[in-house]
C-alpha cells in the first residue's frame, strides 16, 4: 500500500451556525468560533466538575459550547434519552452529576412531578437554565427539589457566540446576589459592552428602566447573517440589537423581561406576556400558561390567557373567569386579561423548547382546537 498526502483543509476561526431568530427560514450566523466561549466557561471555577448532564438540542448554540467545555475541561458528560423528570433524578444519583443544564419547559415539568423518596441527588450542586424568562416562584420550587443546589438562569444568543450574562460561582458576592435575585440572568462578561435603550428613540436608559439591550464586542458578536442584509440588526455605531427587553438594577444584575416583538400592544402600551404567564401559573389549578395578543379594533390587542390544567383537575369544575379575575387583581388596568382565559390541551414548542406563540394565536383566530 502506498501512502499519499492529502491536500489538507484550511482551518478558520470563523464559522456559520443557525440562529433561533424568526426570519422565515432560519438564517445562518457568520460569527467567531464558540470555542472562545467554551474556553471561558472551563476557566470559571464552580460550573463544571466531574460530570454534567444536558438535554440541550443542537439547535441551540449552547449545545456546541457545552461540547467544547467537555473536551477542553476533560469533563464527563451524560447524554440522556429524551427528558423525563424521574429518569433525571436517577441519572443524577447513578453518575453523581454535579451540573445540569435544563430548558425552561423542562424546569416547569420537573417541579410538577413528585421526586421519588429513594433517590439521592445530593451530588448536584449547579442547575442552569436559559432560553426563556422564568420567575422567582419557579426557582424557589427548583431549590426545594434539589436542596443546597445553586439554581440559576443565564442569557445569551447565537448572534453573540453564546452567553451574554453569567454568575461567577467563585465570587461570594455574586453567589449571594444569585440566591437573593433568582430571576436575574446574572452580570456582564468582560470584553462585551452593554447598553439599554428606549425602543422608540434609542435614548440610553439607566438602572431599573426596561428597554432593548444592545451589545458590542471585538471578539464575540456576529458580523452578520450569512448572505443576508443584516444592517437592520445593528445601530449606526455597530451595536447589535438583541431584540430583548431587559433592565439592570442598582447592583448591575440584569433581568430579561421578554422579546420586544412578543410584547402585546394595548392602546399603545407594551404588555410583556411573561408577567401575566407567571401570575397564571401561580393559580392552584394551572400547570402551564401562555399569553398571546388577539386583535381588537378599538384597543389594538387584548391579552388572552391560554392554560393547561394540572393533572387530575376536571375542566368542568374550572371557572376561567375566576382565573382571569385572579390575575387582573394583581396587575394594573392596562395589563389585564381582556381577552379572557381559555383551557387548551397542549402548547406547541419549537425545537429549542420555546413556545410557538404565533401558531397558538393563528389557531385561535381560525377557531381551531388547540
mmCIF file of C-alpha atoms in Angstrom:
data_model
loop_
_atom_site.group_PDB
_atom_site.id
_atom_site.type_symbol
_atom_site.label_atom_id
_atom_site.label_comp_id
_atom_site.label_asym_id
_atom_site.label_seq_id
_atom_site.Cartn_x
_atom_site.Cartn_y
_atom_site.Cartn_z
ATOM 1 C CA UNK A 1 0.000 0.000 0.000
ATOM 2 C CA UNK A 2 1.361 3.406 -0.956
ATOM 3 C CA UNK A 3 0.525 6.329 1.298
ATOM 4 C CA UNK A 4 -0.072 9.748 -0.181
ATOM 5 C CA UNK A 5 -0.504 13.089 1.496
ATOM 6 C CA UNK A 6 -3.895 14.730 1.133
ATOM 7 C CA UNK A 7 -4.305 18.338 0.091
ATOM 8 C CA UNK A 8 -5.195 19.487 3.597
ATOM 9 C CA UNK A 9 -8.086 21.517 4.912
ATOM 10 C CA UNK A 10 -7.867 25.168 5.801
ATOM 11 C CA UNK A 11 -8.978 25.780 9.376
ATOM 12 C CA UNK A 12 -10.645 29.105 10.093
ATOM 13 C CA UNK A 13 -11.607 30.769 13.367
ATOM 14 C CA UNK A 14 -14.874 31.756 11.707
ATOM 15 C CA UNK A 15 -17.919 29.571 11.261
ATOM 16 C CA UNK A 16 -21.584 29.640 10.356
ATOM 17 C CA UNK A 17 -24.387 28.370 12.544
ATOM 18 C CA UNK A 18 -28.138 28.726 12.713
ATOM 19 C CA UNK A 19 -29.905 31.376 14.731
ATOM 20 C CA UNK A 20 -33.233 30.955 16.509
ATOM 21 C CA UNK A 21 -34.427 34.389 15.421
ATOM 22 C CA UNK A 22 -37.541 34.180 13.295
ATOM 23 C CA UNK A 23 -36.854 35.332 9.740
ATOM 24 C CA UNK A 24 -38.933 32.723 7.928
ATOM 25 C CA UNK A 25 -36.168 30.264 7.155
ATOM 26 C CA UNK A 26 -33.606 30.115 9.917
ATOM 27 C CA UNK A 27 -30.603 32.307 8.973
ATOM 28 C CA UNK A 28 -27.008 31.258 9.424
ATOM 29 C CA UNK A 29 -24.807 33.461 11.555
ATOM 30 C CA UNK A 30 -21.316 34.398 10.421
ATOM 31 C CA UNK A 31 -19.575 34.637 13.780
ATOM 32 C CA UNK A 32 -16.459 33.915 15.759
ATOM 33 C CA UNK A 33 -15.798 30.391 16.982
ATOM 34 C CA UNK A 34 -17.810 29.283 20.049
ATOM 35 C CA UNK A 35 -14.585 27.668 21.286
ATOM 36 C CA UNK A 36 -13.718 31.024 22.862
ATOM 37 C CA UNK A 37 -16.897 30.932 24.923
ATOM 38 C CA UNK A 38 -16.319 27.285 25.849
ATOM 39 C CA UNK A 39 -12.789 28.090 26.996
ATOM 40 C CA UNK A 40 -14.150 30.881 29.164
ATOM 41 C CA UNK A 41 -16.625 28.581 30.940
ATOM 42 C CA UNK A 42 -13.910 25.996 31.568
ATOM 43 C CA UNK A 43 -11.939 28.748 33.325
ATOM 44 C CA UNK A 44 -14.851 29.584 35.668
ATOM 45 C CA UNK A 45 -14.464 27.631 38.927
ATOM 46 C CA UNK A 46 -17.635 26.007 40.204
ATOM 47 C CA UNK A 47 -19.554 25.449 36.980
ATOM 48 C CA UNK A 48 -18.097 22.179 35.749
ATOM 49 C CA UNK A 49 -16.732 19.425 37.952
ATOM 50 C CA UNK A 50 -16.672 15.650 37.483
ATOM 51 C CA UNK A 51 -19.843 15.061 35.445
ATOM 52 C CA UNK A 52 -22.624 17.109 33.924
ATOM 53 C CA UNK A 53 -25.841 16.380 32.088
ATOM 54 C CA UNK A 54 -27.715 18.371 29.475
ATOM 55 C CA UNK A 55 -30.793 17.860 27.320
ATOM 56 C CA UNK A 56 -29.819 20.827 25.150
ATOM 57 C CA UNK A 57 -30.675 20.403 21.470
ATOM 58 C CA UNK A 58 -28.059 21.186 18.830
ATOM 59 C CA UNK A 59 -30.488 23.811 17.567
ATOM 60 C CA UNK A 60 -29.020 25.868 20.417
ATOM 61 C CA UNK A 61 -25.536 27.372 20.361
ATOM 62 C CA UNK A 62 -25.210 26.251 23.996
ATOM 63 C CA UNK A 63 -25.049 22.626 22.810
ATOM 64 C CA UNK A 64 -21.954 23.445 20.750
ATOM 65 C CA UNK A 65 -20.397 25.341 23.639
ATOM 66 C CA UNK A 66 -21.088 22.519 26.092
ATOM 67 C CA UNK A 67 -19.399 20.066 23.757
ATOM 68 C CA UNK A 68 -16.365 22.349 23.779
ATOM 69 C CA UNK A 69 -16.479 22.565 27.575
ATOM 70 C CA UNK A 70 -16.442 18.766 27.761
ATOM 71 C CA UNK A 71 -13.396 18.454 25.519
ATOM 72 C CA UNK A 72 -11.413 21.381 26.916
ATOM 73 C CA UNK A 73 -12.127 20.609 30.558
ATOM 74 C CA UNK A 74 -11.776 16.837 30.455
ATOM 75 C CA UNK A 75 -15.241 16.530 31.984
ATOM 76 C CA UNK A 76 -17.582 13.558 31.742
ATOM 77 C CA UNK A 77 -20.891 14.280 30.063
ATOM 78 C CA UNK A 78 -24.015 12.170 30.374
ATOM 79 C CA UNK A 79 -26.040 12.145 27.148
ATOM 80 C CA UNK A 80 -29.567 11.154 28.199
ATOM 81 C CA UNK A 81 -32.641 9.941 26.386
ATOM 82 C CA UNK A 82 -35.481 12.479 25.904
ATOM 83 C CA UNK A 83 -36.361 14.368 29.075
ATOM 84 C CA UNK A 84 -38.143 12.539 31.855
ATOM 85 C CA UNK A 85 -38.021 14.010 35.390
ATOM 86 C CA UNK A 86 -37.907 10.648 37.187
ATOM 87 C CA UNK A 87 -35.138 9.454 34.898
ATOM 88 C CA UNK A 88 -33.225 12.687 35.554
ATOM 89 C CA UNK A 89 -33.246 12.120 39.325
ATOM 90 C CA UNK A 90 -31.985 8.566 38.861
ATOM 91 C CA UNK A 91 -29.226 9.644 36.455
ATOM 92 C CA UNK A 92 -28.019 12.257 38.936
ATOM 93 C CA UNK A 93 -27.766 9.582 41.629
ATOM 94 C CA UNK A 94 -26.195 6.917 39.382
ATOM 95 C CA UNK A 95 -23.495 9.088 37.783
ATOM 96 C CA UNK A 96 -23.031 11.579 40.646
ATOM 97 C CA UNK A 97 -23.891 14.508 38.403
ATOM 98 C CA UNK A 98 -22.529 17.880 39.548
ATOM 99 C CA UNK A 99 -24.080 20.232 36.960
ATOM 100 C CA UNK A 100 -27.323 20.046 34.962
ATOM 101 C CA UNK A 101 -28.489 22.263 32.089
ATOM 102 C CA UNK A 102 -32.267 22.332 31.547
ATOM 103 C CA UNK A 103 -34.612 24.237 29.268
ATOM 104 C CA UNK A 104 -37.433 26.326 30.780
ATOM 105 C CA UNK A 105 -40.135 23.821 29.827
ATOM 106 C CA UNK A 106 -38.162 21.005 31.468
ATOM 107 C CA UNK A 107 -37.861 23.062 34.664
ATOM 108 C CA UNK A 108 -41.625 23.538 34.845
ATOM 109 C CA UNK A 109 -42.329 19.844 34.245
ATOM 110 C CA UNK A 110 -39.734 18.951 36.883
ATOM 111 C CA UNK A 111 -41.323 20.970 39.692
ATOM 112 C CA UNK A 112 -44.769 19.500 38.963
ATOM 113 C CA UNK A 113 -43.533 15.880 39.134
ATOM 114 C CA UNK A 114 -43.070 14.345 42.612
ATOM 115 C CA UNK A 115 -39.496 13.282 43.308
ATOM 116 C CA UNK A 116 -39.080 9.632 44.413
ATOM 117 C CA UNK A 117 -38.091 9.424 48.071
ATOM 118 C CA UNK A 118 -35.427 6.781 47.444
ATOM 119 C CA UNK A 119 -33.228 8.837 45.091
ATOM 120 C CA UNK A 120 -30.188 10.699 46.422
ATOM 121 C CA UNK A 121 -29.408 13.811 44.355
ATOM 122 C CA UNK A 122 -27.055 15.445 46.868
ATOM 123 C CA UNK A 123 -24.155 15.493 44.373
ATOM 124 C CA UNK A 124 -26.000 18.055 42.227
ATOM 125 C CA UNK A 125 -24.536 21.474 43.018
ATOM 126 C CA UNK A 126 -25.431 23.597 39.973
ATOM 127 C CA UNK A 127 -28.612 23.722 37.873
ATOM 128 C CA UNK A 128 -28.573 26.163 34.960
ATOM 129 C CA UNK A 129 -31.461 27.119 32.707
ATOM 130 C CA UNK A 130 -31.865 29.537 29.826
ATOM 131 C CA UNK A 131 -33.828 30.223 26.676
ATOM 132 C CA UNK A 132 -36.864 31.882 28.257
ATOM 133 C CA UNK A 133 -37.540 34.008 31.291
ATOM 134 C CA UNK A 134 -38.577 32.218 34.483
ATOM 135 C CA UNK A 135 -39.833 33.974 37.595
ATOM 136 C CA UNK A 136 -38.768 33.618 41.225
ATOM 137 C CA UNK A 137 -41.512 31.139 42.102
ATOM 138 C CA UNK A 138 -40.052 28.573 39.661
ATOM 139 C CA UNK A 139 -36.575 28.897 41.151
ATOM 140 C CA UNK A 140 -37.860 28.571 44.713
ATOM 141 C CA UNK A 141 -39.621 25.354 43.673
ATOM 142 C CA UNK A 142 -36.456 24.012 41.998
ATOM 143 C CA UNK A 143 -34.491 24.718 45.179
ATOM 144 C CA UNK A 144 -36.956 22.529 47.073
ATOM 145 C CA UNK A 145 -36.446 19.714 44.560
ATOM 146 C CA UNK A 146 -32.641 19.973 44.918
ATOM 147 C CA UNK A 147 -31.811 21.412 48.376
ATOM 148 C CA UNK A 148 -28.422 23.096 48.524
ATOM 149 C CA UNK A 149 -28.148 23.293 44.734
ATOM 150 C CA UNK A 150 -27.303 26.642 43.116
ATOM 151 C CA UNK A 151 -30.168 27.225 40.677
ATOM 152 C CA UNK A 152 -29.648 29.994 38.141
ATOM 153 C CA UNK A 153 -30.535 31.197 34.697
ATOM 154 C CA UNK A 154 -28.147 32.590 32.122
ATOM 155 C CA UNK A 155 -28.841 34.564 28.972
ATOM 156 C CA UNK A 156 -27.275 34.602 25.548
ATOM 157 C CA UNK A 157 -27.783 34.429 21.804
ATOM 158 C CA UNK A 158 -26.297 32.610 18.849
ATOM 159 C CA UNK A 159 -25.538 36.060 17.426
ATOM 160 C CA UNK A 160 -23.157 36.710 20.321
ATOM 161 C CA UNK A 161 -21.394 33.355 20.350
ATOM 162 C CA UNK A 162 -23.347 32.102 23.345
ATOM 163 C CA UNK A 163 -23.775 33.530 26.821
ATOM 164 C CA UNK A 164 -24.067 37.290 27.357
ATOM 165 C CA UNK A 165 -24.630 37.197 31.119
ATOM 166 C CA UNK A 166 -23.324 34.875 33.834
ATOM 167 C CA UNK A 167 -22.808 34.328 37.532
ATOM 168 C CA UNK A 168 -19.267 33.808 38.876
ATOM 169 C CA UNK A 169 -19.602 30.967 41.366
ATOM 170 C CA UNK A 170 -16.147 31.632 42.833
ATOM 171 C CA UNK A 171 -17.201 35.151 43.863
ATOM 172 C CA UNK A 172 -19.052 35.090 47.237
ATOM 173 C CA UNK A 173 -20.755 38.420 46.493
ATOM 174 C CA UNK A 174 -22.159 37.167 43.189
ATOM 175 C CA UNK A 175 -23.264 33.893 44.767
ATOM 176 C CA UNK A 176 -25.163 35.872 47.404
ATOM 177 C CA UNK A 177 -26.791 38.032 44.723
ATOM 178 C CA UNK A 178 -27.771 34.943 42.741
ATOM 179 C CA UNK A 179 -29.518 33.491 45.798
ATOM 180 C CA UNK A 180 -31.238 36.806 46.553
ATOM 181 C CA UNK A 181 -32.278 37.533 42.950
ATOM 182 C CA UNK A 182 -33.116 34.149 41.381
ATOM 183 C CA UNK A 183 -34.863 35.611 38.328
ATOM 184 C CA UNK A 184 -31.792 37.652 37.377
ATOM 185 C CA UNK A 185 -29.787 36.276 34.454
ATOM 186 C CA UNK A 186 -26.543 37.429 36.018
ATOM 187 C CA UNK A 187 -23.895 40.060 35.433
ATOM 188 C CA UNK A 188 -21.867 41.227 32.469
ATOM 189 C CA UNK A 189 -18.943 39.490 30.765
ATOM 190 C CA UNK A 190 -15.575 41.154 30.356
ATOM 191 C CA UNK A 191 -14.895 42.166 26.755
ATOM 192 C CA UNK A 192 -18.534 42.991 25.973
ATOM 193 C CA UNK A 193 -20.122 46.443 26.085
ATOM 194 C CA UNK A 194 -23.766 46.751 27.093
ATOM 195 C CA UNK A 195 -26.371 49.478 26.833
ATOM 196 C CA UNK A 196 -30.140 49.530 27.280
ATOM 197 C CA UNK A 197 -32.045 51.920 25.065
ATOM 198 C CA UNK A 198 -35.589 53.169 24.593
ATOM 199 C CA UNK A 199 -37.180 51.154 21.763
ATOM 200 C CA UNK A 200 -38.621 54.291 20.160
ATOM 201 C CA UNK A 201 -35.760 56.823 20.185
ATOM 202 C CA UNK A 202 -32.686 54.738 21.193
ATOM 203 C CA UNK A 203 -32.049 57.000 24.190
ATOM 204 C CA UNK A 204 -29.752 55.275 26.696
ATOM 205 C CA UNK A 205 -31.606 54.268 29.858
ATOM 206 C CA UNK A 206 -30.358 53.918 33.424
ATOM 207 C CA UNK A 207 -30.904 51.397 36.239
ATOM 208 C CA UNK A 208 -34.378 49.865 36.642
ATOM 209 C CA UNK A 209 -35.548 51.256 33.293
ATOM 210 C CA UNK A 210 -36.611 48.483 30.869
ATOM 211 C CA UNK A 211 -35.518 48.858 27.269
ATOM 212 C CA UNK A 212 -33.932 46.921 24.417
ATOM 213 C CA UNK A 213 -30.478 45.529 25.123
ATOM 214 C CA UNK A 214 -27.716 46.464 22.650
ATOM 215 C CA UNK A 215 -24.281 44.817 22.843
ATOM 216 C CA UNK A 216 -20.907 45.268 21.189
ATOM 217 C CA UNK A 217 -17.679 43.248 21.225
ATOM 218 C CA UNK A 218 -14.496 42.930 19.202
ATOM 219 C CA UNK A 219 -14.461 39.135 19.559
ATOM 220 C CA UNK A 220 -17.849 37.609 20.334
ATOM 221 C CA UNK A 221 -20.611 39.452 18.461
ATOM 222 C CA UNK A 222 -21.512 38.242 14.964
ATOM 223 C CA UNK A 223 -20.535 40.166 11.847
ATOM 224 C CA UNK A 224 -23.898 39.487 10.220
ATOM 225 C CA UNK A 225 -26.141 36.789 8.770
ATOM 226 C CA UNK A 226 -24.639 34.678 6.016
ATOM 227 C CA UNK A 227 -25.569 36.018 2.564
ATOM 228 C CA UNK A 228 -28.248 38.257 4.059
ATOM 229 C CA UNK A 229 -28.517 42.011 4.571
ATOM 230 C CA UNK A 230 -28.009 42.436 8.317
ATOM 231 C CA UNK A 231 -27.877 46.228 8.507
ATOM 232 C CA UNK A 232 -31.137 46.452 10.475
ATOM 233 C CA UNK A 233 -29.633 44.264 13.211
ATOM 234 C CA UNK A 234 -27.115 46.965 14.152
ATOM 235 C CA UNK A 235 -27.353 50.630 15.070
ATOM 236 C CA UNK A 236 -25.253 53.321 13.369
ATOM 237 C CA UNK A 237 -22.354 52.730 15.766
ATOM 238 C CA UNK A 238 -22.215 48.977 15.198
ATOM 239 C CA UNK A 239 -24.083 47.855 18.327
ATOM 240 C CA UNK A 240 -26.056 44.613 17.895
ATOM 241 C CA UNK A 241 -29.762 44.925 18.691
ATOM 242 C CA UNK A 242 -30.627 41.821 20.705
ATOM 243 C CA UNK A 243 -34.395 42.261 20.354
ATOM 244 C CA UNK A 244 -34.842 41.561 24.079
ATOM 245 C CA UNK A 245 -36.488 43.770 26.686
ATOM 246 C CA UNK A 246 -34.037 43.967 29.591
ATOM 247 C CA UNK A 247 -33.180 46.088 32.612
ATOM 248 C CA UNK A 248 -30.428 46.123 35.233
ATOM 249 C CA UNK A 249 -30.772 47.064 38.891
ATOM 250 C CA UNK A 250 -28.585 49.097 41.243
ATOM 251 C CA UNK A 251 -26.309 46.070 41.735
ATOM 252 C CA UNK A 252 -25.820 45.759 37.950
ATOM 253 C CA UNK A 253 -27.721 42.482 37.904
ATOM 254 C CA UNK A 254 -29.572 42.053 34.612
ATOM 255 C CA UNK A 255 -33.186 40.895 34.249
ATOM 256 C CA UNK A 256 -34.621 39.697 30.923
ATOM 257 C CA UNK A 257 -38.321 40.536 30.621
ATOM 258 C CA UNK A 258 -39.351 39.338 27.163
ATOM 259 C CA UNK A 259 -38.716 39.533 23.438
ATOM 260 C CA UNK A 260 -39.553 43.021 22.154
ATOM 261 C CA UNK A 261 -41.510 41.549 19.234
ATOM 262 C CA UNK A 262 -43.619 39.421 21.603
ATOM 263 C CA UNK A 263 -44.900 42.418 23.551
ATOM 264 C CA UNK A 264 -48.665 42.826 23.343
ATOM 265 C CA UNK A 265 -49.737 46.328 22.325
ATOM 266 C CA UNK A 266 -52.824 47.510 24.210
ATOM 267 C CA UNK A 267 -53.837 51.123 23.432
ATOM 268 C CA UNK A 268 -50.206 51.977 22.724
ATOM 269 C CA UNK A 269 -48.931 50.358 25.927
ATOM 270 C CA UNK A 270 -46.480 47.450 25.788
ATOM 271 C CA UNK A 271 -47.627 44.451 27.842
ATOM 272 C CA UNK A 272 -44.992 41.713 28.456
ATOM 273 C CA UNK A 273 -46.752 38.304 28.211
ATOM 274 C CA UNK A 274 -44.331 36.634 30.612
ATOM 275 C CA UNK A 275 -45.565 38.701 33.572
ATOM 276 C CA UNK A 276 -49.131 37.505 33.055
ATOM 277 C CA UNK A 277 -47.981 33.933 32.372
ATOM 278 C CA UNK A 278 -46.241 33.651 35.723
ATOM 279 C CA UNK A 279 -49.299 35.014 37.517
ATOM 280 C CA UNK A 280 -51.475 32.441 35.751
ATOM 281 C CA UNK A 281 -49.112 29.636 36.763
ATOM 282 C CA UNK A 282 -49.350 30.730 40.389
ATOM 283 C CA UNK A 283 -53.034 29.722 40.358
ATOM 284 C CA UNK A 284 -53.504 26.318 42.045
ATOM 285 C CA UNK A 285 -55.182 24.603 39.049
ATOM 286 C CA UNK A 286 -52.795 25.858 36.338
ATOM 287 C CA UNK A 287 -49.777 23.797 35.234
ATOM 288 C CA UNK A 288 -48.642 25.827 32.216
ATOM 289 C CA UNK A 289 -49.721 29.112 30.687
ATOM 290 C CA UNK A 290 -49.147 31.197 27.575
ATOM 291 C CA UNK A 291 -50.462 34.696 26.924
ATOM 292 C CA UNK A 292 -50.994 35.990 23.383
ATOM 293 C CA UNK A 293 -52.433 39.189 21.985
ATOM 294 C CA UNK A 294 -55.652 38.854 19.992
ATOM 295 C CA UNK A 295 -56.547 41.745 17.645
ATOM 296 C CA UNK A 296 -59.183 44.252 18.725
ATOM 297 C CA UNK A 297 -60.483 47.073 16.531
ATOM 298 C CA UNK A 298 -60.527 49.668 19.313
ATOM 299 C CA UNK A 299 -57.637 48.701 21.574
ATOM 300 C CA UNK A 300 -55.128 47.108 19.188
ATOM 301 C CA UNK A 301 -54.648 43.818 21.037
ATOM 302 C CA UNK A 302 -56.224 42.139 24.056
ATOM 303 C CA UNK A 303 -54.012 39.920 26.259
ATOM 304 C CA UNK A 304 -55.532 36.425 26.289
ATOM 305 C CA UNK A 305 -54.508 33.624 28.642
ATOM 306 C CA UNK A 306 -54.179 30.021 27.448
ATOM 307 C CA UNK A 307 -53.774 27.447 30.204
ATOM 308 C CA UNK A 308 -53.092 23.747 30.672
ATOM 309 C CA UNK A 309 -54.639 22.359 33.843
ATOM 310 C CA UNK A 310 -52.763 20.327 36.424
ATOM 311 C CA UNK A 311 -53.144 16.557 36.329
ATOM 312 C CA UNK A 312 -56.348 15.409 37.971
ATOM 313 C CA UNK A 313 -58.198 18.718 37.572
ATOM 314 C CA UNK A 314 -61.586 18.313 35.858
ATOM 315 C CA UNK A 315 -62.093 21.099 33.261
ATOM 316 C CA UNK A 316 -65.831 21.059 34.037
ATOM 317 C CA UNK A 317 -65.093 22.308 37.557
ATOM 318 C CA UNK A 318 -62.850 25.186 36.465
ATOM 319 C CA UNK A 319 -64.178 28.752 36.242
ATOM 320 C CA UNK A 320 -61.937 30.514 33.706
ATOM 321 C CA UNK A 321 -63.487 33.876 34.587
ATOM 322 C CA UNK A 322 -62.350 33.397 38.173
ATOM 323 C CA UNK A 323 -58.815 32.641 36.954
ATOM 324 C CA UNK A 324 -58.816 35.799 34.816
ATOM 325 C CA UNK A 325 -60.012 37.820 37.806
ATOM 326 C CA UNK A 326 -57.283 36.208 39.942
ATOM 327 C CA UNK A 327 -54.686 37.688 37.567
ATOM 328 C CA UNK A 328 -56.418 41.015 36.921
ATOM 329 C CA UNK A 329 -56.465 41.847 40.638
ATOM 330 C CA UNK A 330 -52.653 41.674 40.678
ATOM 331 C CA UNK A 331 -51.884 43.943 37.702
ATOM 332 C CA UNK A 332 -52.739 47.471 36.682
ATOM 333 C CA UNK A 333 -55.614 48.218 34.332
ATOM 334 C CA UNK A 334 -53.618 48.203 31.083
ATOM 335 C CA UNK A 335 -52.184 44.697 31.677
ATOM 336 C CA UNK A 336 -55.436 42.890 32.402
ATOM 337 C CA UNK A 337 -56.524 39.752 30.532
ATOM 338 C CA UNK A 338 -59.196 41.480 28.448
ATOM 339 C CA UNK A 339 -59.310 38.504 26.094
ATOM 340 C CA UNK A 340 -60.137 36.205 29.000
ATOM 341 C CA UNK A 341 -58.725 32.756 29.749
ATOM 342 C CA UNK A 342 -59.109 29.602 27.662
ATOM 343 C CA UNK A 343 -58.252 25.990 28.529
ATOM 344 C CA UNK A 344 -56.110 24.208 25.931
ATOM 345 C CA UNK A 345 -54.769 20.652 25.623
ATOM 346 C CA UNK A 346 -51.171 21.264 24.592
ATOM 347 C CA UNK A 347 -48.649 24.033 23.931
ATOM 348 C CA UNK A 348 -46.684 23.748 20.656
ATOM 349 C CA UNK A 349 -42.938 24.176 21.102
ATOM 350 C CA UNK A 350 -40.036 24.875 18.778
ATOM 351 C CA UNK A 351 -37.034 22.542 18.536
ATOM 352 C CA UNK A 352 -35.348 24.679 21.208
ATOM 353 C CA UNK A 353 -38.265 24.364 23.624
ATOM 354 C CA UNK A 354 -39.710 27.829 23.077
ATOM 355 C CA UNK A 355 -43.443 28.412 22.740
ATOM 356 C CA UNK A 356 -44.830 28.845 19.235
ATOM 357 C CA UNK A 357 -46.910 31.890 20.148
ATOM 358 C CA UNK A 358 -47.767 32.760 16.587
ATOM 359 C CA UNK A 359 -49.124 29.256 15.941
ATOM 360 C CA UNK A 360 -51.342 29.484 19.018
ATOM 361 C CA UNK A 361 -52.568 32.936 18.068
ATOM 362 C CA UNK A 362 -53.355 31.894 14.493
ATOM 363 C CA UNK A 363 -55.189 28.759 15.657
ATOM 364 C CA UNK A 364 -57.396 30.827 17.959
ATOM 365 C CA UNK A 365 -58.197 33.314 15.202
ATOM 366 C CA UNK A 366 -59.147 30.450 12.872
ATOM 367 C CA UNK A 367 -61.305 28.813 15.531
ATOM 368 C CA UNK A 368 -59.173 25.658 15.591
ATOM 369 C CA UNK A 369 -58.825 23.356 18.582
ATOM 370 C CA UNK A 370 -55.566 23.795 20.449
#
